[in-house]
XYZ file of C-alpha atoms in Angstrom:
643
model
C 104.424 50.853 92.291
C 101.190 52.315 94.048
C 101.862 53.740 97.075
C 100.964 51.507 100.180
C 99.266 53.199 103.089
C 100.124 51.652 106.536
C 97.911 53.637 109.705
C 99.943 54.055 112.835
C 98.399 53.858 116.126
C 98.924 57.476 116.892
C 98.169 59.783 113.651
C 100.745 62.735 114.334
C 104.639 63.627 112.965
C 105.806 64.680 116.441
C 105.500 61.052 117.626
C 107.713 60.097 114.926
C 111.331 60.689 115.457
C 112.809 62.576 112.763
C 115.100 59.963 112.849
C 113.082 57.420 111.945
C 112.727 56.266 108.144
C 112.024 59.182 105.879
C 109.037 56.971 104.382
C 107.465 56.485 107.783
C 107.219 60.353 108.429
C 105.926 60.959 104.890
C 103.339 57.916 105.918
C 102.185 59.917 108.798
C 101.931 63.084 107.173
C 99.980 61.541 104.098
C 97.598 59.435 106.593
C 95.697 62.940 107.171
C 95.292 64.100 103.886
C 94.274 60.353 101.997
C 90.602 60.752 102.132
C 90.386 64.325 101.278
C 93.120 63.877 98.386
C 91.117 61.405 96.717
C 88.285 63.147 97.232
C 89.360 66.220 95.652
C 90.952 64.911 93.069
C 88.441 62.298 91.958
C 86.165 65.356 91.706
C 87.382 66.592 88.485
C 88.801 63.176 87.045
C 87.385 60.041 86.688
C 90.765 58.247 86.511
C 92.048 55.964 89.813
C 95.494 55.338 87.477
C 96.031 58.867 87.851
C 95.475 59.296 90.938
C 98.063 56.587 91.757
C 100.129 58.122 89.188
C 99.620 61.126 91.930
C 100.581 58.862 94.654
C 103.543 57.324 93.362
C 105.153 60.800 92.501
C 104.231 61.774 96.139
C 106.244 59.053 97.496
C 109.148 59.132 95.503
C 109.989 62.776 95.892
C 108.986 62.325 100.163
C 111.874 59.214 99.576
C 114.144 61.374 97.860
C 114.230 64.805 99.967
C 117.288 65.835 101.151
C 117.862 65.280 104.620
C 118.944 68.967 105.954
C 115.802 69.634 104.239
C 113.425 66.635 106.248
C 115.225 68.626 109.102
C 113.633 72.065 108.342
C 109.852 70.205 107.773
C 110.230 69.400 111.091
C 111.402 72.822 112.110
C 108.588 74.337 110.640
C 105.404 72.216 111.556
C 106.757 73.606 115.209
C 106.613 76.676 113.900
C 103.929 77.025 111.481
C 103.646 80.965 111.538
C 107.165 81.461 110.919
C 106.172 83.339 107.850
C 104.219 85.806 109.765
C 107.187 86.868 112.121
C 107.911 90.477 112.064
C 111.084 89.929 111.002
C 110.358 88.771 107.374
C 112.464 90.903 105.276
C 112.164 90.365 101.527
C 113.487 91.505 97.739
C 112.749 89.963 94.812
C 114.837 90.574 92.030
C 116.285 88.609 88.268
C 119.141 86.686 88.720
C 120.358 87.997 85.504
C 120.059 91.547 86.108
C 121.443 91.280 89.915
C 124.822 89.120 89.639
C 125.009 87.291 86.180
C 123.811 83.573 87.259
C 123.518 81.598 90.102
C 127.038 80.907 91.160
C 128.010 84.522 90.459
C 124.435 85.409 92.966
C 125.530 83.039 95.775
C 129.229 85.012 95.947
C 126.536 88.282 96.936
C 125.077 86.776 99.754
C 127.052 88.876 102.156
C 125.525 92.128 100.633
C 122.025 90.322 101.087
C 122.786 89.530 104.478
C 123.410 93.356 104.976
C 120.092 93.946 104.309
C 118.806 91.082 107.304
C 116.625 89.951 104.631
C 115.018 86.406 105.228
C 113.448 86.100 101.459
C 114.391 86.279 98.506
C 112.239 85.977 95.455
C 114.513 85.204 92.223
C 112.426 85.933 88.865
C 111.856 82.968 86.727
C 115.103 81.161 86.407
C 113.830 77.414 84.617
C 114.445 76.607 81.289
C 113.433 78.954 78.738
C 113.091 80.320 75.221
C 115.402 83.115 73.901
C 114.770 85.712 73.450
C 110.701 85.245 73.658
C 110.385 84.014 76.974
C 108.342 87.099 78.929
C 110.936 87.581 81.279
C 110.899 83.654 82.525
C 106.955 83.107 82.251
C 107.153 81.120 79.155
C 108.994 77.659 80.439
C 110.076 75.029 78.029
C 111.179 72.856 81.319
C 109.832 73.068 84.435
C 112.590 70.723 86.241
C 115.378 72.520 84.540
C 117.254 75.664 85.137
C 117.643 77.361 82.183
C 121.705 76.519 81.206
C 122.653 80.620 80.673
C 121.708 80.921 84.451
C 123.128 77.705 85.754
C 122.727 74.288 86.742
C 120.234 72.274 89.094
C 122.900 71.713 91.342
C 123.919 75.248 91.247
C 120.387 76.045 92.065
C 120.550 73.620 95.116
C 123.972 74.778 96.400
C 122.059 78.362 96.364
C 119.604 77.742 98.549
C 121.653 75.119 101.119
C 123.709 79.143 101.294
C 121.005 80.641 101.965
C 119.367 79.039 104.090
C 122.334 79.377 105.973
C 122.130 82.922 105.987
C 118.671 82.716 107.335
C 117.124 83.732 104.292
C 114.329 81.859 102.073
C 114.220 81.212 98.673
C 110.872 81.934 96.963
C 110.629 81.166 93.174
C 107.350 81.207 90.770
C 105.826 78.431 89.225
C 104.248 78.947 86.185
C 100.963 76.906 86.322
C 98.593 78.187 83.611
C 101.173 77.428 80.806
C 104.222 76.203 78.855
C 106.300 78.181 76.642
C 105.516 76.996 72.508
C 108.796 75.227 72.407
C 107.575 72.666 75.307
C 108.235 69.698 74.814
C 104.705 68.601 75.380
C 103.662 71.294 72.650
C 106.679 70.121 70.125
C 104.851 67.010 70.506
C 101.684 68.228 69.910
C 102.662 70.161 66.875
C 104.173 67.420 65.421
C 100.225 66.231 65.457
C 100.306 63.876 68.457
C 96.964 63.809 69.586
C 98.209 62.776 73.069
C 99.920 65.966 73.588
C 97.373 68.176 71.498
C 94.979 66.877 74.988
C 97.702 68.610 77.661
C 96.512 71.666 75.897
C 93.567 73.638 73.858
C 93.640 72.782 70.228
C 90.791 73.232 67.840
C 90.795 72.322 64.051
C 88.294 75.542 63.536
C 86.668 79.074 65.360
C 83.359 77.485 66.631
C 84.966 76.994 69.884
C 87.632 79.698 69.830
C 85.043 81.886 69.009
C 82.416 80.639 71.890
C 85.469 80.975 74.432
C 86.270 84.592 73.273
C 82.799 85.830 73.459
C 83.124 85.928 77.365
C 86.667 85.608 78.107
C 88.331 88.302 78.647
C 91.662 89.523 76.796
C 94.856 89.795 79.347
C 96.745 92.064 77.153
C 94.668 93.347 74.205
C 96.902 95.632 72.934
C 99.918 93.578 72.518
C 98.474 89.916 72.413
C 94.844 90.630 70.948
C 92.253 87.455 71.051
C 92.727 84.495 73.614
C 93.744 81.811 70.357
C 96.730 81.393 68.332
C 96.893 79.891 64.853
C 99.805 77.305 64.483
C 100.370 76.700 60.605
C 102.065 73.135 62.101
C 99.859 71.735 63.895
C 96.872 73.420 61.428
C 95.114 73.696 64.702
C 93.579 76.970 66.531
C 95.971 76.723 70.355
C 94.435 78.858 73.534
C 97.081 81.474 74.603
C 95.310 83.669 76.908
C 98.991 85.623 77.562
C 101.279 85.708 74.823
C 101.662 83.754 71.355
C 104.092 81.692 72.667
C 102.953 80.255 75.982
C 100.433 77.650 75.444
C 97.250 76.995 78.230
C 97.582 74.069 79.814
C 94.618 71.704 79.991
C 94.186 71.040 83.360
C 91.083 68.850 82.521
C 93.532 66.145 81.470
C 94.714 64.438 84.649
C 98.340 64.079 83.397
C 99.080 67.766 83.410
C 97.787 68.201 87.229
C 100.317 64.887 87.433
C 103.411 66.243 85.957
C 103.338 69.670 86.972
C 102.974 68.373 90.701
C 105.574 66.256 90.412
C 107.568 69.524 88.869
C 106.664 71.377 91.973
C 108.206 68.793 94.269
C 111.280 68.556 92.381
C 111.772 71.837 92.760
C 110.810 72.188 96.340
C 113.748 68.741 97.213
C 116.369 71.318 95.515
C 115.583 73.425 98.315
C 113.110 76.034 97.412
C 110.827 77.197 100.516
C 108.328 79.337 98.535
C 106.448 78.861 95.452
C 104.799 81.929 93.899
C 102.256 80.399 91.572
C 101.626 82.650 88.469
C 97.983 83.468 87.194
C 96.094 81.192 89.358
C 93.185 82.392 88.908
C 93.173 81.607 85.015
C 94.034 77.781 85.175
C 90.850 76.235 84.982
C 88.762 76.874 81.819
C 85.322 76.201 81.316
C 82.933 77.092 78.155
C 80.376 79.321 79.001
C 82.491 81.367 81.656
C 84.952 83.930 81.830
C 87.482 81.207 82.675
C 88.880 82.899 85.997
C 88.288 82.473 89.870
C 86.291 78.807 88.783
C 85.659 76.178 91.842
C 87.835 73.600 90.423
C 90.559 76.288 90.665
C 90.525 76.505 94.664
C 90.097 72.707 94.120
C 93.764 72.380 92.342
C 95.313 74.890 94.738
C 94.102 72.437 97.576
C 95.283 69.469 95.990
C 98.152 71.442 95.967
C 98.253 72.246 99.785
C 98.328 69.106 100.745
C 100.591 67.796 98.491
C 103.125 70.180 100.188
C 101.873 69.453 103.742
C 102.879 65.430 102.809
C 106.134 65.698 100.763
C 107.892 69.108 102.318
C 105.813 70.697 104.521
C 108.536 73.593 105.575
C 107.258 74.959 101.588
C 104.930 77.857 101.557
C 102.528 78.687 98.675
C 102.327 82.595 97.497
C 99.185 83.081 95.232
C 99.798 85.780 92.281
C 95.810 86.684 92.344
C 95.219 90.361 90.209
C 91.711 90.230 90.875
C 89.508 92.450 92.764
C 89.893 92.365 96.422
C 85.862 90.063 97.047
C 87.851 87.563 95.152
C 91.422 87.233 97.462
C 89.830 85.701 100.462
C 88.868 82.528 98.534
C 92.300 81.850 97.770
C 93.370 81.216 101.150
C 90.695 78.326 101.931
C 89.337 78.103 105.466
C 91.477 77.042 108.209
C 89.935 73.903 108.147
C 90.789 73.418 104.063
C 93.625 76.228 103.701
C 95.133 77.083 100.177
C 97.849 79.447 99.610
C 99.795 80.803 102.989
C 99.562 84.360 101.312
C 99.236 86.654 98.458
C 100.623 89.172 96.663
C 98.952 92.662 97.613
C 98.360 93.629 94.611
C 95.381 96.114 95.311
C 97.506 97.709 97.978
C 99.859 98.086 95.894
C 97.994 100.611 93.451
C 95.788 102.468 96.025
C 99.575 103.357 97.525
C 100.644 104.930 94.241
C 96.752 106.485 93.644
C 97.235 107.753 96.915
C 100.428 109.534 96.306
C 99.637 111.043 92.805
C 95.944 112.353 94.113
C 97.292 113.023 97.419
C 94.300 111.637 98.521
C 93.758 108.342 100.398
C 90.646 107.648 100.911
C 90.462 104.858 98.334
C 93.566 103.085 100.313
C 91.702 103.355 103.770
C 88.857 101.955 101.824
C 90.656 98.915 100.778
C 92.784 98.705 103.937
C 89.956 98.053 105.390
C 88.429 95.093 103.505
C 91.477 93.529 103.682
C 92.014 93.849 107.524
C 88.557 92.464 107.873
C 89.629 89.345 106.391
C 89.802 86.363 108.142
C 93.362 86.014 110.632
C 94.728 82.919 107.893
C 94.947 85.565 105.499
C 98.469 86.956 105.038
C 99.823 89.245 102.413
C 103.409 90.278 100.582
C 103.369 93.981 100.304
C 105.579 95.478 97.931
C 106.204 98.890 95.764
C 107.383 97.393 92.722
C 108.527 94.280 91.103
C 109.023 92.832 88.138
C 105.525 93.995 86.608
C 103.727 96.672 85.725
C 101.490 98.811 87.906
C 98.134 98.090 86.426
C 94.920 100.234 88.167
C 92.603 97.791 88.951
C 91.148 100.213 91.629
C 87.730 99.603 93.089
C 85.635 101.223 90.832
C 82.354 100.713 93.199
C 84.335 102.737 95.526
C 85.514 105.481 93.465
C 81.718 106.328 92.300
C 80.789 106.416 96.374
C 83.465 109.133 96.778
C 82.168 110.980 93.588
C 84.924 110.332 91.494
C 85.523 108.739 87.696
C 86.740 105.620 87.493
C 87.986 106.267 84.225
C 89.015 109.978 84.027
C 90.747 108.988 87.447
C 92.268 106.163 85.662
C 93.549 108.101 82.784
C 95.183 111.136 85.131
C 97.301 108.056 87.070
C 98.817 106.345 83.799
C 99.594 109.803 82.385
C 100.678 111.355 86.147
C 103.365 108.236 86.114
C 104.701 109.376 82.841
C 105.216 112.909 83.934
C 102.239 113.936 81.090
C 100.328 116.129 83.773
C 101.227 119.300 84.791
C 103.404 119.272 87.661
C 104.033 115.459 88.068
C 107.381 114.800 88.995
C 107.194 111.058 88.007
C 108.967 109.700 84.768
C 107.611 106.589 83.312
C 106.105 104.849 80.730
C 103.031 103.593 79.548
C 102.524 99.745 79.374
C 99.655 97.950 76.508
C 97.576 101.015 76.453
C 94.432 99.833 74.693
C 92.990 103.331 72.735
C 89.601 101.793 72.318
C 89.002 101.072 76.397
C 91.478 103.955 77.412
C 92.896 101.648 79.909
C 96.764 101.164 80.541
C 99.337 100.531 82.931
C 102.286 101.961 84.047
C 105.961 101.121 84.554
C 109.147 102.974 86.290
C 111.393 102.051 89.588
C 110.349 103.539 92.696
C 112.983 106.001 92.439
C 111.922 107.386 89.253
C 108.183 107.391 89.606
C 107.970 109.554 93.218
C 110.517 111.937 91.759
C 113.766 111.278 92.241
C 115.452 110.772 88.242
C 113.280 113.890 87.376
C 115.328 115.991 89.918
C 118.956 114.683 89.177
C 118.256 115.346 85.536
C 116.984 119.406 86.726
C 119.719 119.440 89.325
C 116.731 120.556 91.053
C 118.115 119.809 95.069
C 114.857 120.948 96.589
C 113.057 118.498 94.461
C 115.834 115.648 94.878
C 114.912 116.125 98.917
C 110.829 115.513 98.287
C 111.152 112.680 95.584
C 113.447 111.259 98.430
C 110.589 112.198 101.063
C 107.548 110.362 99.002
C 109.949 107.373 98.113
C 110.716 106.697 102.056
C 107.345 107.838 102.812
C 105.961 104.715 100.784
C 108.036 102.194 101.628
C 107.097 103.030 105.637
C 103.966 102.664 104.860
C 103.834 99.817 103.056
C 106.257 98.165 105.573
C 103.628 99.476 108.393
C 101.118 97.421 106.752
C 99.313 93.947 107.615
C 101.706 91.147 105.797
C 105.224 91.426 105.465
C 107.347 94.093 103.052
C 109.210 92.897 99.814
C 111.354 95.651 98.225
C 112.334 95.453 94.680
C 115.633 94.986 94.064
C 117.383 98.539 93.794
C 114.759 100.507 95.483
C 117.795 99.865 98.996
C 120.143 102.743 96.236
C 117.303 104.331 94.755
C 117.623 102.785 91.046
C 116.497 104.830 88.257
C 114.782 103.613 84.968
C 117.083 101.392 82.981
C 116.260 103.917 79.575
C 118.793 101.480 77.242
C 116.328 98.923 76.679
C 114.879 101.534 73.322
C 118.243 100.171 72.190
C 118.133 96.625 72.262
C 115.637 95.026 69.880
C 114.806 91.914 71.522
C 113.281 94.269 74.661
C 112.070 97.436 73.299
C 109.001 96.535 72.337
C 108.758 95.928 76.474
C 107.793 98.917 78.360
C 108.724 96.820 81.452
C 111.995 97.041 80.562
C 112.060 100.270 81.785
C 112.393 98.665 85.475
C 113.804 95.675 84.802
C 117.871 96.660 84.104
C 120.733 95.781 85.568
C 121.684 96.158 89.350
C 124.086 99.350 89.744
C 126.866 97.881 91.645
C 128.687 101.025 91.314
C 126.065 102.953 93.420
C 125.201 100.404 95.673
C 129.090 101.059 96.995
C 128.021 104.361 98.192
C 125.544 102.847 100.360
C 128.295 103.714 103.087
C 129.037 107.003 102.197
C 127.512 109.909 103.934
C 125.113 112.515 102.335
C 124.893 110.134 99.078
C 121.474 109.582 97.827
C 122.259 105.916 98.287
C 123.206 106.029 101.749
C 120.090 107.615 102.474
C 117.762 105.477 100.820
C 119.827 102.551 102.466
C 119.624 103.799 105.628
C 115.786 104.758 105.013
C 115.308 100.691 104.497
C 117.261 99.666 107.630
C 114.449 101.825 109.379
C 112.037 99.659 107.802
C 113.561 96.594 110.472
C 114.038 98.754 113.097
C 110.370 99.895 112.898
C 109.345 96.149 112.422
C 111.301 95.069 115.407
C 108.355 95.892 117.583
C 105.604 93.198 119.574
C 103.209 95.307 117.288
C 104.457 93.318 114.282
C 103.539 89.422 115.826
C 101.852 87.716 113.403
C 98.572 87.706 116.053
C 99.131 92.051 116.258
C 94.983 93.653 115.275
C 95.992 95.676 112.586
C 92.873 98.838 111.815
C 92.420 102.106 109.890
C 91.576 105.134 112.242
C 90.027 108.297 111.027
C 92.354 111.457 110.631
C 89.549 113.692 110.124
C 92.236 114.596 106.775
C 91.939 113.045 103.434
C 95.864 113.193 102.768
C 96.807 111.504 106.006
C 96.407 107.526 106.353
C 96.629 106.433 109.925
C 96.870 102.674 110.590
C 96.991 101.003 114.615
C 99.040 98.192 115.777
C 97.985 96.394 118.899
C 99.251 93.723 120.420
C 98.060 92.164 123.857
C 100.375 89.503 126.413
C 103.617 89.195 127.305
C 105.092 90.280 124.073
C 103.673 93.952 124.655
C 106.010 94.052 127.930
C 109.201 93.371 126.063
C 109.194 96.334 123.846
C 112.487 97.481 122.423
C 114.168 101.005 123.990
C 114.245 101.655 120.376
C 110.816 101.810 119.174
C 110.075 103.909 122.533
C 112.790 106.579 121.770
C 111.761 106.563 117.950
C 108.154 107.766 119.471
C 109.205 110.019 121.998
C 109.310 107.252 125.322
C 106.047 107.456 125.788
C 105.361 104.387 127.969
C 102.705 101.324 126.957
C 98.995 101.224 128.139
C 97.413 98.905 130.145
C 99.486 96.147 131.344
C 99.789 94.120 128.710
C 99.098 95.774 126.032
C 100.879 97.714 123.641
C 99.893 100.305 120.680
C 101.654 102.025 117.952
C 100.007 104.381 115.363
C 102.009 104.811 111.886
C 100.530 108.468 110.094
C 101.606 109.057 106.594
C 100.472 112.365 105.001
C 100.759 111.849 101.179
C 100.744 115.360 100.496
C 103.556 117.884 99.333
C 101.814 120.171 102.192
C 101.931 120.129 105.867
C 98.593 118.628 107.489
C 97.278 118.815 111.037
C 95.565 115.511 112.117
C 92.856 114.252 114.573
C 92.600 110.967 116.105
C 89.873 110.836 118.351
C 90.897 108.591 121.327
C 88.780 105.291 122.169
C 88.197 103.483 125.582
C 89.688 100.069 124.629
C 92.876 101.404 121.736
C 94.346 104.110 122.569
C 94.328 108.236 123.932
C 92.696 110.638 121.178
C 95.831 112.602 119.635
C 96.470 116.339 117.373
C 99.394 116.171 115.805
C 100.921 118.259 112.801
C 102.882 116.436 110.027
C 105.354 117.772 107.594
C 104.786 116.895 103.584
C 105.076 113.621 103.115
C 105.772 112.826 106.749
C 106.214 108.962 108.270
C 105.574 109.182 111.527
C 105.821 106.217 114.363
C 103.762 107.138 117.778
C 103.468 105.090 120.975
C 100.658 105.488 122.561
């Protein structure tokens, strides 16, 4: 049945008790977005059955949402920034690899709650192929979770737990395609023609060939070419990734249908974030490179405000690898906003540039492009996760500072796997191409600043600086605009998981190398003195204290200053109004008790020398931020001032 739209006199949720009919409040909600819903979508299909198709899904899952979850919608259209609060704490982690399954991860709570994290990110858990599956990116069921991890209901008794331990689930939805043993492409294999249209299928190259003339290849090494020959079908299939995970034709109005209907099924079992995987690459278009196209932004919308009408307390988190000119389209305007936030990637690799060169001009650089985005921009910032580090760096940049962008490139990748002379890093190389000379990297955040290297010396002078540069970038990275995510281990200081050479189904994975099984046996000397894991624990729990601070609201203008000193990053915090009166004793003491500015205003300065040396810095002092400053640092050196 086609949804039916009734207008009430007054066009706004909080006139509508949350007691009232769950329909009603959906009916509300869905009265602002109609027009623009129909317009978007009627912009890339011609096809009003769809569309109802659309509407009908809408209004069953808004019908069927739990109500402890109608309750939180509520909650959070109060409190629409509740993302942003200083006190976001996150890890990501695989279920697998952490506790077994999702039963087994709910019984760990408690350890999570140690940590006062409010987010968790779980790696893909849905249905998947074994053992070819990309860690979880290649789904054969986007409504199911896969049976060696649990149950649906296991997955919604998660979340109801966590929720009550204040913390958010985030998981990723695969958008740009299905795993080969999809249903939809079992179908089309069989030679459904029906099917064949939810993806790319060609009976010859003359198309193939025109696509992979501009396209570019995601992973040349290991998956060469953007098509896949499948002897059943006799048909050439698009698989921009892997062999086995089929694009999805998103030109066909019943794949935009189903997978938003996916999305909200997921979201009524309780999940509060969506992290949606290779955005950019979901729309394809002859002629073009197929990434960062209009109708993209377009789907993302639709998206939005299919979110804002069904479960509104759901956040979108855009995976968007692409240079930095390309992130601030992702969030829309405030007027038409798309994703809440985004991973930082580029961050992410100027940090570990920074440290290897000790050098960090290329992070101020991009620092400061991203703080000049607009204030609806928001960002994850992490270390590590699940992926590789791949060093996308801003080439333009590089040549303005006089240095090669590939030569540069090269002395990273080999740096991270302890190949130059006097790295302390061990890692590995991930689909290093010969003919480009690109590649990426992969290790823990233990490993890479240092710290296996030493334990495998017995080198204690060493073990003290690969402890140094691993605390030194997770401070900054916490001190940064956005909220930190650590990867799961970095709290004990994980080392590389080196087994996966022995298992066949993973060792042709270099990203194995980080993705291994949680230590419980060192995480229990998190609590004993003068262990290395007590000190990385007790380096995170400075992360929150360091957050708790008015500098962190989500409104807080967040710069670069100049150090006059090419190994020292200095970033200011500033935060005007009442907030900057109720600064914690803590924060003051941690900078020496220096009191606040002007009434009503507060400033903190992080510095973070990424060199093994000490530096002397200069901040010259401005009318309207803060006093000018000297100060000397120790190597590798976090420091927190109030001024």
């Amino acid at each position: 049945m086609v949804t039916t739209v009734h207008r009430p006199t007054n066009d706004t949720v909080a006139n509508v008790s949350t007691h009232a009919a769950p329909d009603a409040i959906f009916q509300v909600r869905f009265n602002r977005h109609r027009d623009e819903l129909e317009r978007l979508f009627t912009s890339l299909y011609n096809d009003p059955a769809a569309f109802n198709a659309l509407l009908d899904a809408m209004s069953d899952a808004a019908a069927a949402r739990p109500q402890d979850l109608r309750m939180l919608d509520v909650e959070r259209e109060a409190d629409p920034q509740w993302y942003k609060r200083g006190d976001m704490f996150g890890m990501t982690m695989y279920t697998d690899l952490f506790a077994g399954d999702l039963k087994s991860l709910a019984k760990k709570i408690p350890y999570l709650k140690e940590q006062k994290l409010t987010y968790l990110h779980l790696m893909p858990l849905l249905q998947m192929p074994h053992p070819n599956n990309d860690g979880g990116y290649a789904v054969e069921d986007f409504d199911t979770v896969d049976p060696q991890l649990g149950t649906n209901e296991d997955l919604a008794n998660l979340t109801k737990q966590l929720r009550a331990a204040g913390i958010s689930l985030c998981l990723d939805f695969v958008m740009n395609h299905t795993a080969s043993t999809h249903r939809w492409a079992k179908a089309a294999q069989s030679g459904d023609p029906e099917y064949q249209d939810y993806y790319f299928c060609y009976d010859d190259r003359t198309i193939p060939d025109q696509y992979d003339a501009v396209v570019p290849q995601v992973f040349p090494n290991t998956a060469p070419g953007n098509f896949t020959w499948n002897e059943s079908m006799g048909k050439w299939v698009m698989t921009q990734f892997y062999p086995f995970q089929w694009d999805l034709n998103y030109r066909n109005p019943k794949v935009l249908v189903a997978m938003m209907s996916s999305v909200m099924h997921l979201a009524n079992l309780g999940v509060e974030v969506f992290r949606i995987d290779a955005v950019p690459y979901i729309w394809k278009q002859l002629g073009t490179n197929c990434r960062n196209l209009p109708q993209v932004h377009t789907i993302v919308r639709i998206l939005r405000i299919i979110l804002e009408c069904v479960c509104p307390a759901v956040v979108l988190k855009g995976e968007v690898v692409m240079a930095p000119k390309e992130l601030a389209a992702y969030f829309g305007t405030p007027q038409a906003p798309e994703c809440h936030m985004l991973y930082n990637v580029s961050v992410m690799v100027n940090l570990w540039s920074a440290l290897a060169s000790q050098d960090t001009r290329l992070l101020k650089a991009q620092l400061d492009g991203l703080n000049a985005l607009p204030d609806n921009c928001w960002f994850v910032n992490y270390l590590r996760c699940h992926d590789d580090i791949g060093w996308g760096l801003d080439e333009d940049e590089e040549r303005r500072l006089g240095i090669d962008p590939l030569l540069h490139k090269e002395f990273l990748y080999h740096f991270y796997e302890g190949a130059v002379p006097g790295s302390w890093s061990m890692g590995e190389l991930y689909n290093y191409d010969e003919v480009t000379r690109d590649a990426r990297s992969c290790g823990t955040t233990a490993s890479l600043c240092g710290i296996e290297k030493a334990i495998i010396t017995h080198d204690q002078p060493s073990l003290k600086r690969g402890v140094q540069r691993d605390l030194l970038m997770h401070r900054a990275m916490a001190f940064l605009r956005g909220f930190p995510m650590l990867n799961c281990g970095d709290e004990i200081a994980q080392l590389n998981g080196w087994a996966y050479k022995d298992d066949p189904d993973r060792v042709e994975d270099s990203r194995n190398l980080h993705r291994s099984k949680f230590d419980w046996s060192a995480a229990a000397l998190r609590d004993t003195p003068s262990t290395l894991q007590h000190e990385l624990w007790e380096g995170m729990e400075s992360l929150r204290v360091m957050r708790d601070d008015p500098c962190f609201a989500p409104d807080a203008w967040v710069s670069t200053w100049d150090t006059f000193n090419d190994a020292v990053l200095a970033v200011v915090r500033k935060v005007n109004g009442a907030d900057a009166r109720t600064a914690g004793a803590g924060m003051a003491g941690a900078a020496g008790g220096a009191a606040d500015g002007t009434d009503g205003e507060r400033t903190i300065v992080g510095l973070f020398n990424f060199s093994g040396y000490p530096q002397h810095v200069h901040l010259n002092g401005s009318q309207y931020v803060m006093n000018a400053m000297d100060t000397d640092l120790a190597p590798y050196e976090a420091r927190i001032v109030l001024r």
